[in-house]
Coordinates of C-alpha atoms and ligand atoms in Angstrom, one line a residue:
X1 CA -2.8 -18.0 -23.1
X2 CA -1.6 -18.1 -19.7
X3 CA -2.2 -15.8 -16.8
X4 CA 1.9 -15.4 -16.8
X5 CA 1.6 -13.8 -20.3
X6 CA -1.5 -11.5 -19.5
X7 CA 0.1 -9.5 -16.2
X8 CA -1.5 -8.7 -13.7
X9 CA -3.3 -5.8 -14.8
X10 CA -4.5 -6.4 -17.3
X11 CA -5.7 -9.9 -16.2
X12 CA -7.6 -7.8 -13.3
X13 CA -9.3 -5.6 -16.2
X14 CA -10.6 -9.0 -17.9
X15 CA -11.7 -10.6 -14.7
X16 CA -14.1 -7.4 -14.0
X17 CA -15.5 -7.2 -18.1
X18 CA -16.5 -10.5 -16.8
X19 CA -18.0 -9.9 -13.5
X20 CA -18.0 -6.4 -12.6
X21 CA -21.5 -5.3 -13.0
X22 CA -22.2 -1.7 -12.3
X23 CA -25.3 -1.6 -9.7
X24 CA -27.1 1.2 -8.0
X25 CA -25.5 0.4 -4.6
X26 CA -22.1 -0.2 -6.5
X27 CA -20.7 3.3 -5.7
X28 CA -17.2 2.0 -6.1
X29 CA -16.3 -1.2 -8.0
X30 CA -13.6 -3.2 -9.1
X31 CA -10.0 -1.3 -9.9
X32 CA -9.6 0.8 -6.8
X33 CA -8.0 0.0 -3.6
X34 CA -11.3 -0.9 -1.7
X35 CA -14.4 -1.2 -2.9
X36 CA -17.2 1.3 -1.8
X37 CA -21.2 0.4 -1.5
X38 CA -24.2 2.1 -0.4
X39 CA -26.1 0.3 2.1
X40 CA -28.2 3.2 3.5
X41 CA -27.0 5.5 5.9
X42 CA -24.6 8.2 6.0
X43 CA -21.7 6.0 5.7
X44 CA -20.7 4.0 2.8
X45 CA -19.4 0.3 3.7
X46 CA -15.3 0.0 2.3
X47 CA -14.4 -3.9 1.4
X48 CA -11.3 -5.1 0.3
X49 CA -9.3 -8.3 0.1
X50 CA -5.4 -9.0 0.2
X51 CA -3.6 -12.5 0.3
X52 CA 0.2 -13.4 1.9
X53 CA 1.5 -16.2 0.4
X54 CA 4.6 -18.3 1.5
X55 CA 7.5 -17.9 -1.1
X56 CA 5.4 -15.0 -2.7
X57 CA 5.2 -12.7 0.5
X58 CA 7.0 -14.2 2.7
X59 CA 9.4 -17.0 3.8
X60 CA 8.7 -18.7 6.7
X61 CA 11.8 -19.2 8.5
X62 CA 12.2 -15.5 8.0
X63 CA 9.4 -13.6 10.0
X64 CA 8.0 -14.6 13.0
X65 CA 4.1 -15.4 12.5
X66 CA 3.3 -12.8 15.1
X67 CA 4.8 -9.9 12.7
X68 CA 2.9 -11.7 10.0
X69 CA -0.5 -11.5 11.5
X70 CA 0.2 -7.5 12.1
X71 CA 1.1 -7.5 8.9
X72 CA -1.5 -9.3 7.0
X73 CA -4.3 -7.1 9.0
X74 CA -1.9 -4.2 8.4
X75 CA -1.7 -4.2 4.6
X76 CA -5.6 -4.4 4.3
X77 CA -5.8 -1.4 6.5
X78 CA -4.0 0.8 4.1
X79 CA -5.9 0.1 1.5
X80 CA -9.3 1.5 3.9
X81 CA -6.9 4.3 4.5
X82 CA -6.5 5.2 1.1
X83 CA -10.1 5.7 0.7
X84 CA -10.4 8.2 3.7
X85 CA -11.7 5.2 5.9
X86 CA -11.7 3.3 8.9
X87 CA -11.4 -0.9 9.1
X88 CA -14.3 -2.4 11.4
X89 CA -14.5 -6.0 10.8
X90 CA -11.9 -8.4 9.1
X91 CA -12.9 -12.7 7.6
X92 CA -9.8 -14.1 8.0
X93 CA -9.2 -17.4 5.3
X94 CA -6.1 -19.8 6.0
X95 CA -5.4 -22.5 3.9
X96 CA -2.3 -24.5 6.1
X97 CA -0.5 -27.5 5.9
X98 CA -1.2 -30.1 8.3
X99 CA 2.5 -30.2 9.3
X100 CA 2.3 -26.3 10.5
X101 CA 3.2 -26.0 14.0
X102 CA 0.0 -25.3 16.2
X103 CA 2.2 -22.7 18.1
X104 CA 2.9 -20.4 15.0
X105 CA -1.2 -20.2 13.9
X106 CA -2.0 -19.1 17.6
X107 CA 1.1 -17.0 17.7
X108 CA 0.3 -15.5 13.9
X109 CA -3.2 -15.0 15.3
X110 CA -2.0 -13.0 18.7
X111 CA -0.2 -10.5 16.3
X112 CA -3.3 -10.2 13.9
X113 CA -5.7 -9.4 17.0
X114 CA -2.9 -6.9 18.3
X115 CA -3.1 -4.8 15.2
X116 CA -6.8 -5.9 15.3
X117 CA -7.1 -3.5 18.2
X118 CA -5.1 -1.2 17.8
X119 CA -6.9 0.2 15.2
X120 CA -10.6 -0.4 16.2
X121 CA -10.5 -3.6 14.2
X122 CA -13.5 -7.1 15.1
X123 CA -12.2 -10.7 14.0
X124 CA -15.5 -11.9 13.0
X125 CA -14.7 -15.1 11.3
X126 CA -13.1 -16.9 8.6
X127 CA -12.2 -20.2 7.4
X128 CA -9.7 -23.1 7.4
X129 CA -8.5 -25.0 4.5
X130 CA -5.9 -27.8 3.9
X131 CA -2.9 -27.2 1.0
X132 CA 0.4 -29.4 1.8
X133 CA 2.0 -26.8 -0.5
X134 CA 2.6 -23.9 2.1
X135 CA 0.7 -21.3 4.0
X136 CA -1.7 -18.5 2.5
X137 CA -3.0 -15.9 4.2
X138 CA -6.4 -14.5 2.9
X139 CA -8.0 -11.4 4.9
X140 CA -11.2 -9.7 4.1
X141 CA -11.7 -6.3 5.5
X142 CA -14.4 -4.4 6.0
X143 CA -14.6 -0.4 6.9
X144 CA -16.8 2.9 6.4
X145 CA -16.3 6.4 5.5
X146 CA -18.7 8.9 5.0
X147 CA -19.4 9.5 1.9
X148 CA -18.2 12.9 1.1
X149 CA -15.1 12.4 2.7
X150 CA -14.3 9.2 0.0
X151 CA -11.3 9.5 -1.7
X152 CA -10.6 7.5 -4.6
X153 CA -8.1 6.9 -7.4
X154 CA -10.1 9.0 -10.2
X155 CA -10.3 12.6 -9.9
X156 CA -6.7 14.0 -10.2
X157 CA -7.2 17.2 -12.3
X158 CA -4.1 19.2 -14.4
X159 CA -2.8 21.5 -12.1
X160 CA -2.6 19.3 -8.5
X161 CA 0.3 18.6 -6.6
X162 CA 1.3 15.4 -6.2
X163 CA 1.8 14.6 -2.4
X164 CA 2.9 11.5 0.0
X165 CA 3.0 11.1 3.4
X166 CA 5.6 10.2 5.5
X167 CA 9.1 8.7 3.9
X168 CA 9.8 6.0 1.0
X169 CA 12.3 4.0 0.7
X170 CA 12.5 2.1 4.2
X171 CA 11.0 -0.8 3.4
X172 CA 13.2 -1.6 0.5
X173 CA 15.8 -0.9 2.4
X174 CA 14.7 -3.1 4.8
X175 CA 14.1 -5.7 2.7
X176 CA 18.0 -5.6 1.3
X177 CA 18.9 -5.9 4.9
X178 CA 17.2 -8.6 5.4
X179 CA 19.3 -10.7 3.1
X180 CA 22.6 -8.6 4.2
X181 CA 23.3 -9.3 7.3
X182 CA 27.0 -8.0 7.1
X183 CA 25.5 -4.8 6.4
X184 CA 25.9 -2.6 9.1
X185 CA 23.6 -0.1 9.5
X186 CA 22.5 1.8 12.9
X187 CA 18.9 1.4 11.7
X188 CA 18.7 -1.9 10.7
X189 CA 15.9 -2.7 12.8
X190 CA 14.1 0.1 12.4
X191 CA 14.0 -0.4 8.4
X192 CA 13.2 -4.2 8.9
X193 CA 10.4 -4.0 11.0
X194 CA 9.0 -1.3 8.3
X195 CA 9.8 -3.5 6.1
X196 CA 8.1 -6.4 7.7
X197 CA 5.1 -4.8 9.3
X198 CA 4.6 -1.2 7.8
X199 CA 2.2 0.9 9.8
X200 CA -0.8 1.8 7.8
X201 CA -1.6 5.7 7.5
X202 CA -5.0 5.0 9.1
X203 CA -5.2 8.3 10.7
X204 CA -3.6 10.8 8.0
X205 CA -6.4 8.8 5.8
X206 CA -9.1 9.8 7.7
X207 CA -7.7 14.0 8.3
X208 CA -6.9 13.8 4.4
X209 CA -10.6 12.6 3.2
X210 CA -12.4 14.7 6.3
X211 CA -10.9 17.8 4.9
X212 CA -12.7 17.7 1.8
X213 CA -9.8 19.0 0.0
X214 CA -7.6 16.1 -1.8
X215 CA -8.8 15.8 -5.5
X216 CA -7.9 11.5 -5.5
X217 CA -5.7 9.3 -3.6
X218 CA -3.9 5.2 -3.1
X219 CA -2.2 3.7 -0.9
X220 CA 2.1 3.2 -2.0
X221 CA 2.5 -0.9 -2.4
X222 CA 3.8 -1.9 -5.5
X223 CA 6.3 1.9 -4.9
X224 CA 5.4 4.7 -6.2
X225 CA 6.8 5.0 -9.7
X226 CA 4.2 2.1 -10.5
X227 CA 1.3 3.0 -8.1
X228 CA 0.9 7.0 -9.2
X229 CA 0.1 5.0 -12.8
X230 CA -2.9 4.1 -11.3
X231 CA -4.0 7.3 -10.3
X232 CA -3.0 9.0 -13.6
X233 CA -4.8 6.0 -15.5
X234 CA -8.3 6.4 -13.5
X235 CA -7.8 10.1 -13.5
X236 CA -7.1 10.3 -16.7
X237 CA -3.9 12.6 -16.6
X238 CA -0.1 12.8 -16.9
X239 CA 2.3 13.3 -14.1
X240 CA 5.5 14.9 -13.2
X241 CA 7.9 13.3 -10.9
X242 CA 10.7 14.9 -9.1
X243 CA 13.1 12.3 -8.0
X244 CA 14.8 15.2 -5.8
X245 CA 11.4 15.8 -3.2
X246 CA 11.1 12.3 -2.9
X247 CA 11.3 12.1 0.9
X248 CA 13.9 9.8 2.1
X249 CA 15.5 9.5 5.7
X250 CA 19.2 9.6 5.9
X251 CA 19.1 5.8 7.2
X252 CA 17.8 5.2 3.5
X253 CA 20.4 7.5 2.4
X254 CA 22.8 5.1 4.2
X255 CA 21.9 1.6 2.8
X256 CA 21.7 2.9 -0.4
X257 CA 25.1 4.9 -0.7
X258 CA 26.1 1.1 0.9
X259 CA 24.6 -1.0 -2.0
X260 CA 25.3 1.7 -4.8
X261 CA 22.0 2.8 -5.9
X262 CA 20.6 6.2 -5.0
X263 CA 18.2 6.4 -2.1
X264 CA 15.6 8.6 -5.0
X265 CA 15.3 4.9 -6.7
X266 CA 14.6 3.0 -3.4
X267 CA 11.7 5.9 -2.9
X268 CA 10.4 5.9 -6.1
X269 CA 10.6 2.2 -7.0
X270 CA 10.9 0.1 -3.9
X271 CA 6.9 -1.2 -2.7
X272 CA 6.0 -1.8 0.5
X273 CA 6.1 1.3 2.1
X274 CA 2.1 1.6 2.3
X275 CA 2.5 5.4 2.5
X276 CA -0.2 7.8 1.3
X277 CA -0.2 9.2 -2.1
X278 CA -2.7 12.2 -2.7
X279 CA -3.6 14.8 -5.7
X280 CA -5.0 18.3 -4.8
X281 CA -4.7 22.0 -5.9
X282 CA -1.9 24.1 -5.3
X283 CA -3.6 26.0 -2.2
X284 CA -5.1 23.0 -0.8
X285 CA -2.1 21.0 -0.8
X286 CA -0.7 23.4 2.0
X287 CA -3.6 23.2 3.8
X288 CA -3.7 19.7 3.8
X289 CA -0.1 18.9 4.6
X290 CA -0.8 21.0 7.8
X291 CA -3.5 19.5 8.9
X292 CA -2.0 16.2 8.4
X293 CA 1.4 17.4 10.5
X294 CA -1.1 19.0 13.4
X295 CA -3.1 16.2 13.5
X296 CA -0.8 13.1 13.7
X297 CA 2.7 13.9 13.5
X298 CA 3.0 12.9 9.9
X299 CA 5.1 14.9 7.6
X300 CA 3.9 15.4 4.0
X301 CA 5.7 16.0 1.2
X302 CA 5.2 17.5 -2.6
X303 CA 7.0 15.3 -4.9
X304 CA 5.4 16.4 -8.4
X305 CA 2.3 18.2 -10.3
X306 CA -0.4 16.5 -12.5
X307 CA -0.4 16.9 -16.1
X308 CA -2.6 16.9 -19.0
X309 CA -3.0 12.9 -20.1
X310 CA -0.7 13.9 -23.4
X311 CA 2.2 15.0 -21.3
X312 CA 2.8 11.3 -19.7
X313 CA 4.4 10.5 -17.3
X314 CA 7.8 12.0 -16.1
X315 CA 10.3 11.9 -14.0
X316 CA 13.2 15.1 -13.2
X317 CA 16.0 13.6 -12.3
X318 CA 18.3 14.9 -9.5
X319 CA 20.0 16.6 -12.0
X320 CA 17.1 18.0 -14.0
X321 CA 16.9 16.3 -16.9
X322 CA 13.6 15.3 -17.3
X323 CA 12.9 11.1 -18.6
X324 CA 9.7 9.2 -18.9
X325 CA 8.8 7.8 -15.5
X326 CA 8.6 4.0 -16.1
X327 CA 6.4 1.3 -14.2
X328 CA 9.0 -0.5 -12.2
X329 CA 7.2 -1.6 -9.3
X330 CA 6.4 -4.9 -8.0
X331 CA 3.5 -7.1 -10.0
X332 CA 2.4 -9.9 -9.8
X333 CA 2.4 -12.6 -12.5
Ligands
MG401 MG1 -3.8 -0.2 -2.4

């Protein structure tokens, strides 16, 4: 069988059987967006790993390698945000060809120790590898959270709102744009740099998981029609989507009245937007969405309520029918 035929999930769930060993220190293994370990003290150490690859991720001509090392450190970040954390120290792996242009490693490097710094970030090594094939970009990241503030995907519970920070939809809007250039649209450079270097929710992460309150959350990359699958899978519960308080900007509203979609499908089944989705009861989830608008700015939404596992998962449309909610998101393989 090949790796093409398995999917990516699943091939993820045979590569842990294999190797994933549960371990005393091992508070948080394999399946989650970062893993968590215990080694002593009142934090527990976050690690997680994300790749850009050319032709996968990106295309070369079409971001400058400046944006691409903000992004590369970027994406990683979200994934310690999810987990209530903050990055500390990133291993940074290139495999180049010889051909590359010394000026766009140093420049992709400048961008990856801007967002290095901006959020508190060391560049403590890495490595260098040869592939005449194209450019991947491997990044290690390490982070820390104390350990009653972690948040993870499990512990979603029937009766918890469904909530996300910020708006969806920009980044696949941004990504159309990208390829539309007769588009016009007075926010086209706001959606493409969202699109090409999304600002992790670092912050909102931290107020979310300090507040003791949120019951589970993951960080939005595949889109959130595939990524709440997660959390109802390692919760172990059904969900109810309502495509109508998905939170979209009217610039999203634009492109997509301009392509003839709805801007509810960019939200719900565009990736990329690296937003915040988090689970908690009914009263906490006001408290929480206040304490994320007080503290940073960000505005947080309800978009749905968890279910018992035998409900599924669902999706109100607009017009409220209710429909199974289906993965469409972004996977690999
Ligand atoms: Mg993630």
């Amino acid at each position: 069988m090949r790796i093409g035929d398995v999917g990516e999930f699943p091939l993820i769930e045979r590569l842990a059987w294999i190797a994933g060993r549960g371990r005393a220190d091992v508070v948080v293994g394999i399946g989650d967006d970062a893993a968590a370990v215990d080694l002593g003290g009142e934090d527990l150490v976050l690690l997680t790993v994300d790749s850009q690859v050319e032709g996968s991720h990106f295309v070369r001509g079409c971001i400058e390698p400046r944006v691409l090392g903000r992004r590369v450190l970027a994406v990683n970040t979200s994934d310690i945000a999810a987990m209530g954390g903050r990055p500390t120290h990133a291993l940074v792996s290139l495999v180049l060809p010889t051909e590359l242009e010394l000026e766009w490693v140093e420049e992709l490097y400048r961008g990856l120790a801007e967002e290095a710094d901006r959020f508190g970030v060391a560049v403590v090594g890495g490595n260098v590898a040869r592939c005449e094939d194209g450019i991947v970009l491997d990044l290690t990241l390490v982070g820390r959270v104390r350990r009653e503030h972690l948040l993870t995907r499990a512990g979603a519970k029937p009766g918890d709102m469904a909530l996300v920070t910020g708006s969806l939809g920009e980044a696949a809007a941004g990504l159309y744009l990208s390829s539309h250039p007769e588009l016009e649209i007075p926010e086209r450079d706001a959606l493409l740099a969202r699109h090409l270097a999304p600002t992790p929710r670092v912050e909102e992460g931290q107020v979310i998981g300090a507040a003791g309150l949120a019951t589970a959350m993951i960080d939005l990359s595949d889109g959130l029609g595939s990524d709440i699958g997660h959390v109802c899978d390692r919760s172990g519960v059904g969900v109810r989507i309502h495509a109508a308080k998905l939170p979209v900007s009217p610039a999203v509203e634009r492109v997509a009245e301009q392509i003839g979609k709805k801007a509810w499908e960019l939200a719900l089944f565009g990736g990329e937007d690296f937003e915040l989705l988090f689970t908690a009861s009914p009263h906490a989830a006001g408290v929480l969405a206040e304490r994320v608008s007080a503290g940073t700015g960000t505005p947080v939404s309800v978009v749905g309520e968890v279910l018992p596992a035998p409900a599924g998962r669902r999706l109100v449309l607009p017009e409220g029918i209710e429909v199974p909610l289906e993965p469409r998101g972004f996977t690999h393989f």
